[in-house]
Coordinates of C-alpha atoms in Angstrom, one line a residue:
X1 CA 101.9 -79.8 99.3
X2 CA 102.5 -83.2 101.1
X3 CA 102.4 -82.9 105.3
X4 CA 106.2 -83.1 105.3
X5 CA 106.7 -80.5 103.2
X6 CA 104.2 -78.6 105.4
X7 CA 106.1 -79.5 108.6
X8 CA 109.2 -78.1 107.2
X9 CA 107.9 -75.1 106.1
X10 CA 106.1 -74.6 109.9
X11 CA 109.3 -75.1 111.7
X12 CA 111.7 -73.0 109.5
X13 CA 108.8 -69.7 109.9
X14 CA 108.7 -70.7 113.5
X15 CA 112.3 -70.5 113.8
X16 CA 112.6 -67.0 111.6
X17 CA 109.9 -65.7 113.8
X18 CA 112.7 -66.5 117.0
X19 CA 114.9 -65.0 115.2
X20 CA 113.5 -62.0 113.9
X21 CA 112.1 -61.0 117.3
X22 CA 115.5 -61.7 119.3
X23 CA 117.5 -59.8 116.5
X24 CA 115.2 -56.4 116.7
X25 CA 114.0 -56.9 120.3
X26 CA 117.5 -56.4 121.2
X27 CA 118.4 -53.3 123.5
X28 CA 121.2 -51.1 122.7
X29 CA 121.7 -50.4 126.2
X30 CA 123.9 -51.8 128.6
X31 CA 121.9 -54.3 130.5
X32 CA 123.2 -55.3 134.1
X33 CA 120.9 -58.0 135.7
X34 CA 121.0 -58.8 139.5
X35 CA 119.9 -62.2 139.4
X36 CA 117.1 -63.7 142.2
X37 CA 119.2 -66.4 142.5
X38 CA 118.4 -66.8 146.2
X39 CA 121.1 -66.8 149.0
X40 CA 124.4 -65.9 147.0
X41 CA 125.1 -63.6 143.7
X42 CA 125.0 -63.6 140.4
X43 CA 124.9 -60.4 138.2
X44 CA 124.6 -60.5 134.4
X45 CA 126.0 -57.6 132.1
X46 CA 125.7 -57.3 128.3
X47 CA 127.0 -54.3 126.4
X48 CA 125.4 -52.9 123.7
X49 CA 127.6 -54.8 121.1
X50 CA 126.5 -57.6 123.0
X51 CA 129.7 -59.1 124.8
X52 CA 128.7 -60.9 127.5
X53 CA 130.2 -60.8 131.2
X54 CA 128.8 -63.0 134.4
X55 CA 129.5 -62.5 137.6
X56 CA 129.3 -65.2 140.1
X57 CA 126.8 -67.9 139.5
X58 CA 124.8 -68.4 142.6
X59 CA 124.2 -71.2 144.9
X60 CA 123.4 -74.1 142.6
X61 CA 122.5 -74.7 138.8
X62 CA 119.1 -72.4 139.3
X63 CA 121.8 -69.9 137.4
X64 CA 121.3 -71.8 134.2
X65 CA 117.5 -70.9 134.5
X66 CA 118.2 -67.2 134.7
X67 CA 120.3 -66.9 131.6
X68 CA 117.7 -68.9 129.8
X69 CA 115.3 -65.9 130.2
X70 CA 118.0 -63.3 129.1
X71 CA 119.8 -65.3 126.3
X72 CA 118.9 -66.0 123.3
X73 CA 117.8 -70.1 123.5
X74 CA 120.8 -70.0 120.5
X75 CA 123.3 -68.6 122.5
X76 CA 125.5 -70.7 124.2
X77 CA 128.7 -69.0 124.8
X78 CA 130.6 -66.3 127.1
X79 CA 132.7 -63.9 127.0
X80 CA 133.7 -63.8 130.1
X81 CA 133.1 -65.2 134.0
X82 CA 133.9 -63.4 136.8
X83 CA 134.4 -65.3 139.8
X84 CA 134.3 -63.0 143.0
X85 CA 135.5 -65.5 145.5
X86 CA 135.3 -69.4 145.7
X87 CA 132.6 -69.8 148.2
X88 CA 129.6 -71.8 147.1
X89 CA 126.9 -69.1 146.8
X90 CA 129.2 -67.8 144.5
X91 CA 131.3 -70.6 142.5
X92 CA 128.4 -73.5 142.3
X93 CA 126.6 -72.0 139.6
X94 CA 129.5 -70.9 137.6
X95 CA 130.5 -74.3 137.8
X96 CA 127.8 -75.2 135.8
X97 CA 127.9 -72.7 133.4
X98 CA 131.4 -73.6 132.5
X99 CA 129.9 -77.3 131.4
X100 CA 127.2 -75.8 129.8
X101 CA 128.5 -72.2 128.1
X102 CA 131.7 -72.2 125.7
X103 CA 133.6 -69.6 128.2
X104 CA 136.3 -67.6 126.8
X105 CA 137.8 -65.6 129.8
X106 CA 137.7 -66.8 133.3
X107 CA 138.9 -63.9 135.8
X108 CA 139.5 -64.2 139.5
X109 CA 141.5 -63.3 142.6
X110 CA 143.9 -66.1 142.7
X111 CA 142.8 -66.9 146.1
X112 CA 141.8 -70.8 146.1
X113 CA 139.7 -72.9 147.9
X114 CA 139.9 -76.4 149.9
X115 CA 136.6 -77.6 148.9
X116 CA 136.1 -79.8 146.5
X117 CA 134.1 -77.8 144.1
X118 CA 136.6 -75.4 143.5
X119 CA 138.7 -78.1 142.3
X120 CA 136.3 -79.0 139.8
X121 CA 136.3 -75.5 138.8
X122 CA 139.7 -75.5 138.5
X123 CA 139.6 -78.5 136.8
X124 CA 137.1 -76.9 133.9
X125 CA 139.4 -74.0 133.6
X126 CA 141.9 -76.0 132.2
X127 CA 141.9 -74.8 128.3
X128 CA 140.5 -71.3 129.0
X129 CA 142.1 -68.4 129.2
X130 CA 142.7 -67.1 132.5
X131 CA 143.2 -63.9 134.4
X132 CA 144.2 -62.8 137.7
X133 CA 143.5 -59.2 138.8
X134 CA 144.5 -57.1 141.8
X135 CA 143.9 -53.3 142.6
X136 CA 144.1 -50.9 139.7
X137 CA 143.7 -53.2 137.2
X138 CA 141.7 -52.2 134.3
X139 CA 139.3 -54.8 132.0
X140 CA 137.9 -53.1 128.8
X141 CA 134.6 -54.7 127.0
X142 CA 133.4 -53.3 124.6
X143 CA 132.1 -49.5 126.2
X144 CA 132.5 -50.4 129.0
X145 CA 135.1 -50.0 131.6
X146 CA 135.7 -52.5 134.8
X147 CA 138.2 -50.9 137.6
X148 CA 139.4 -53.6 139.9
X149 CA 139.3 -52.2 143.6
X150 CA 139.7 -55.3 145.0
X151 CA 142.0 -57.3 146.1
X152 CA 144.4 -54.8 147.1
X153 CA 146.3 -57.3 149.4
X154 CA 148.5 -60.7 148.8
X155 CA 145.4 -63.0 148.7
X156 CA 147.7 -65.4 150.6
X157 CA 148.2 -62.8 153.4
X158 CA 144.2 -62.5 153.6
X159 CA 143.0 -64.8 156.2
X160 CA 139.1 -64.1 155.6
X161 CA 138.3 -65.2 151.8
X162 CA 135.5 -62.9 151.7
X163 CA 138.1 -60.3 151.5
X164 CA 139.9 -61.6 148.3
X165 CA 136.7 -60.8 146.5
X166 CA 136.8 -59.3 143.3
X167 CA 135.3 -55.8 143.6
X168 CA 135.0 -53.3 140.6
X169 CA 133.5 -50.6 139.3
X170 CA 131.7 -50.7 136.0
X171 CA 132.1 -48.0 133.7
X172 CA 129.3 -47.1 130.7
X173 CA 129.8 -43.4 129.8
X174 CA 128.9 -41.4 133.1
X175 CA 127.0 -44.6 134.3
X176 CA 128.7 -46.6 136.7
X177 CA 128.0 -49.6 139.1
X178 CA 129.7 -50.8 142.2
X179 CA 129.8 -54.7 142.6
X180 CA 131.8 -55.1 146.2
X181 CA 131.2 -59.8 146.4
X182 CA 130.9 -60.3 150.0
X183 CA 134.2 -57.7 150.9
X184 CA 134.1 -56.6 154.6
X185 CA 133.6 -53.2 156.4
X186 CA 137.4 -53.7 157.2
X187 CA 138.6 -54.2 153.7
X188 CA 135.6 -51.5 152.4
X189 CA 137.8 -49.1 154.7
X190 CA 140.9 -50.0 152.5
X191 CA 139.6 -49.4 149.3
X192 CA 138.4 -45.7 149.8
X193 CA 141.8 -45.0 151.8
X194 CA 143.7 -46.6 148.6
X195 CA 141.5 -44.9 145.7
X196 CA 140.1 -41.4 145.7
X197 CA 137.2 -41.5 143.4
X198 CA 134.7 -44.4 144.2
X199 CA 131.3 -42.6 143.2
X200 CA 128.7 -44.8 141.8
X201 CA 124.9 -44.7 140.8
X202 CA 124.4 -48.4 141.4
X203 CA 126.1 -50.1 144.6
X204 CA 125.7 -53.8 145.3
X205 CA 125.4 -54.4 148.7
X206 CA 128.3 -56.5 149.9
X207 CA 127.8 -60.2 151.6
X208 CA 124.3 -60.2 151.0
X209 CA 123.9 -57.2 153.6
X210 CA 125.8 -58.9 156.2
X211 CA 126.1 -56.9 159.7
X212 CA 129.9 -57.4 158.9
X213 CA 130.0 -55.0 155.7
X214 CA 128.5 -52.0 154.4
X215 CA 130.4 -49.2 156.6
X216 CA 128.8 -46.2 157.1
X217 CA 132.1 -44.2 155.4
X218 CA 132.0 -46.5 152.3
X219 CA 128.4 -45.9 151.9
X220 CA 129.2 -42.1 151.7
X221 CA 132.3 -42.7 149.5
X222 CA 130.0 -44.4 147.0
X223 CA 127.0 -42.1 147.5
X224 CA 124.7 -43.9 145.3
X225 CA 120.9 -43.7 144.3
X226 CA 120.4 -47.4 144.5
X227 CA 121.6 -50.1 146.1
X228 CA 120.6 -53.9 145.3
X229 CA 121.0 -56.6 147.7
X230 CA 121.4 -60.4 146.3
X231 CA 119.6 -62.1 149.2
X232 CA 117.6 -65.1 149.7
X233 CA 115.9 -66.9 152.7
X234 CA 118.7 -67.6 155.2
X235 CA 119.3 -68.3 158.4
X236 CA 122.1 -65.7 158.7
X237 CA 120.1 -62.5 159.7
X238 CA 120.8 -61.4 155.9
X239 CA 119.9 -58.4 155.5
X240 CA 121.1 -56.8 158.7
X241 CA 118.8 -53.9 160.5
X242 CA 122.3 -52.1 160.3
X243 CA 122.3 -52.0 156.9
X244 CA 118.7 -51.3 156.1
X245 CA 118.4 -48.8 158.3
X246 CA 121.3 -46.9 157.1
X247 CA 120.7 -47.2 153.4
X248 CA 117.1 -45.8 154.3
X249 CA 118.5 -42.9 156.8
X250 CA 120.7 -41.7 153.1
X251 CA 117.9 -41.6 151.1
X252 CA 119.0 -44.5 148.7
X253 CA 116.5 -46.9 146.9
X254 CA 117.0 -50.3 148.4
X255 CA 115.9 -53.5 145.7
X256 CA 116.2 -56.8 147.2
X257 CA 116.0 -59.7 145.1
X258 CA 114.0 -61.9 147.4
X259 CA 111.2 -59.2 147.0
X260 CA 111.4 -57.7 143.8
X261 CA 113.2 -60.4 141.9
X262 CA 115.6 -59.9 139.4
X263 CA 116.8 -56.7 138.8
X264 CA 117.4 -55.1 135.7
X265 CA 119.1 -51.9 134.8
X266 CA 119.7 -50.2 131.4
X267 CA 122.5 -47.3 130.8
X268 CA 122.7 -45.3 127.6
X269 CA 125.9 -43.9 128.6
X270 CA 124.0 -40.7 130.0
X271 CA 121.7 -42.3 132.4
X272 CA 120.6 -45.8 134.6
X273 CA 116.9 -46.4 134.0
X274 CA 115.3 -49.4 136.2
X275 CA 112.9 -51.8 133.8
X276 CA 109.8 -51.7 136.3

């Protein structure tokens, strides 16, 4: 056997060996990853026939690192982006995710931005297909189930653009997960006047745990076992005492992603286990 021969024959077993391990390594869970992406949001969700859903994209390009280490290094497409709301802890990362991933479903608010970087992302969602959502709206992936509870208003009547955000519940059998962007206390109050059932395992702590969200009624409303907050070092007081203080008066298991990284959940329809 000559040395190229050899070579060849390495780097195909090398690349089976990728392959094999992805293919039976695979969960057949849900998987919902709060990224540590520092001081904005970015949550990762793959069902178990593997569509794949991300919300927000951070701060900067440090998103493209994170999906590294939950993709397959094969993988470079999509299903779906969720942008919450076009601020730049949010949107920058997506932006480069839409240069780097084939995306096939952008959804949003419809409420736009000034800056220029949203107009580069709406630039790169030219050719994609594209959907606006409101209250009651329903998005099906899959086994799982995403009901829009936010916006509930005109976006072009809402004068704070954290309050366009994209919230939802996610829906995996009788798992489900609250993802509330950076809504406010006032517009938290709206949702749970508007929609009676709002009960979730999993709640995402809204604008990183702001003092300005996080009511002490919508807390209730949700009643959940864990609540994650997508934090990083800031000069914004983030999280608030406030917030801390009440998750930990109710009892619910607070993960932070500037301590405890990223977060990852599993759901087998039945129950939400935590990978330690």
């Amino acid at each position: 056997m000559n040395k190229k021969t050899f070579f060849t024959l390495l780097i195909l077993f090398f690349c089976n060996v990728i392959a094999f391990n992805f293919v039976f390594n695979r969960n057949d869970n849900l998987r919902v990853i709060f990224f540590d992406i520092g001081q904005g949001d970015s949550i990762f969700i793959e069902t178990s026939q593997g569509h794949q859903i991300l919300v927000d994209g951070g701060p900067n390009n440090s998103v493209l690192n994170n999906l590294e280490k939950f993709m397959s290094p094969f993988d470079k497409s999509i299903d779906m982006i969720i942008l919450t709301h076009a601020d730049k802890d949010h949107l920058a990362g997506l932006v480069s995710v839409l240069k780097v991933y084939n995306v096939d479903i952008i959804v949003w608010s419809g409420a736009s931005s000034e800056s220029n970087l949203f107009y580069e992302f709406k630039g790169l969602m030219d050719g994609k297909k594209v959907v606006t959502v409101k209250a009651f709206d329903k998005i099906f992936a899959g086994d799982i189930e995403l009901e829009i509870l936010n916006p509930i208003k005109d976006v072009e009547t809402v004068k704070d653009l954290n309050d366009t955000s994209v919230v939802f519940r996610l829906v995996h059998g009788k798992s489900r997960f609250l993802l509330t962007g950076d809504l406010s206390s006032k517009f938290e109050m709206d949702v749970i006047e508007v929609f009676d059932d709002i009960k979730s395992n999993i709640l995402k702590i809204g604008h990183h745990g702001s003092k300005y969200s996080t009511a002490e009624e919508f807390v209730k409303a949700v009643s959940p076992s864990c609540a994650v907050i997508s934090v990083g070092k800031n000069s914004y007081g983030h999280p608030a005492e406030r917030v801390l203080e009440l998750l930990e008066e109710r009892n619910i298991k607070t993960l932070r992603t500037d301590i405890h990284g990223d977060v990852v959940f599993y759901s087998d329809r039945e129950n939400i286990f935590l990978k330690k």
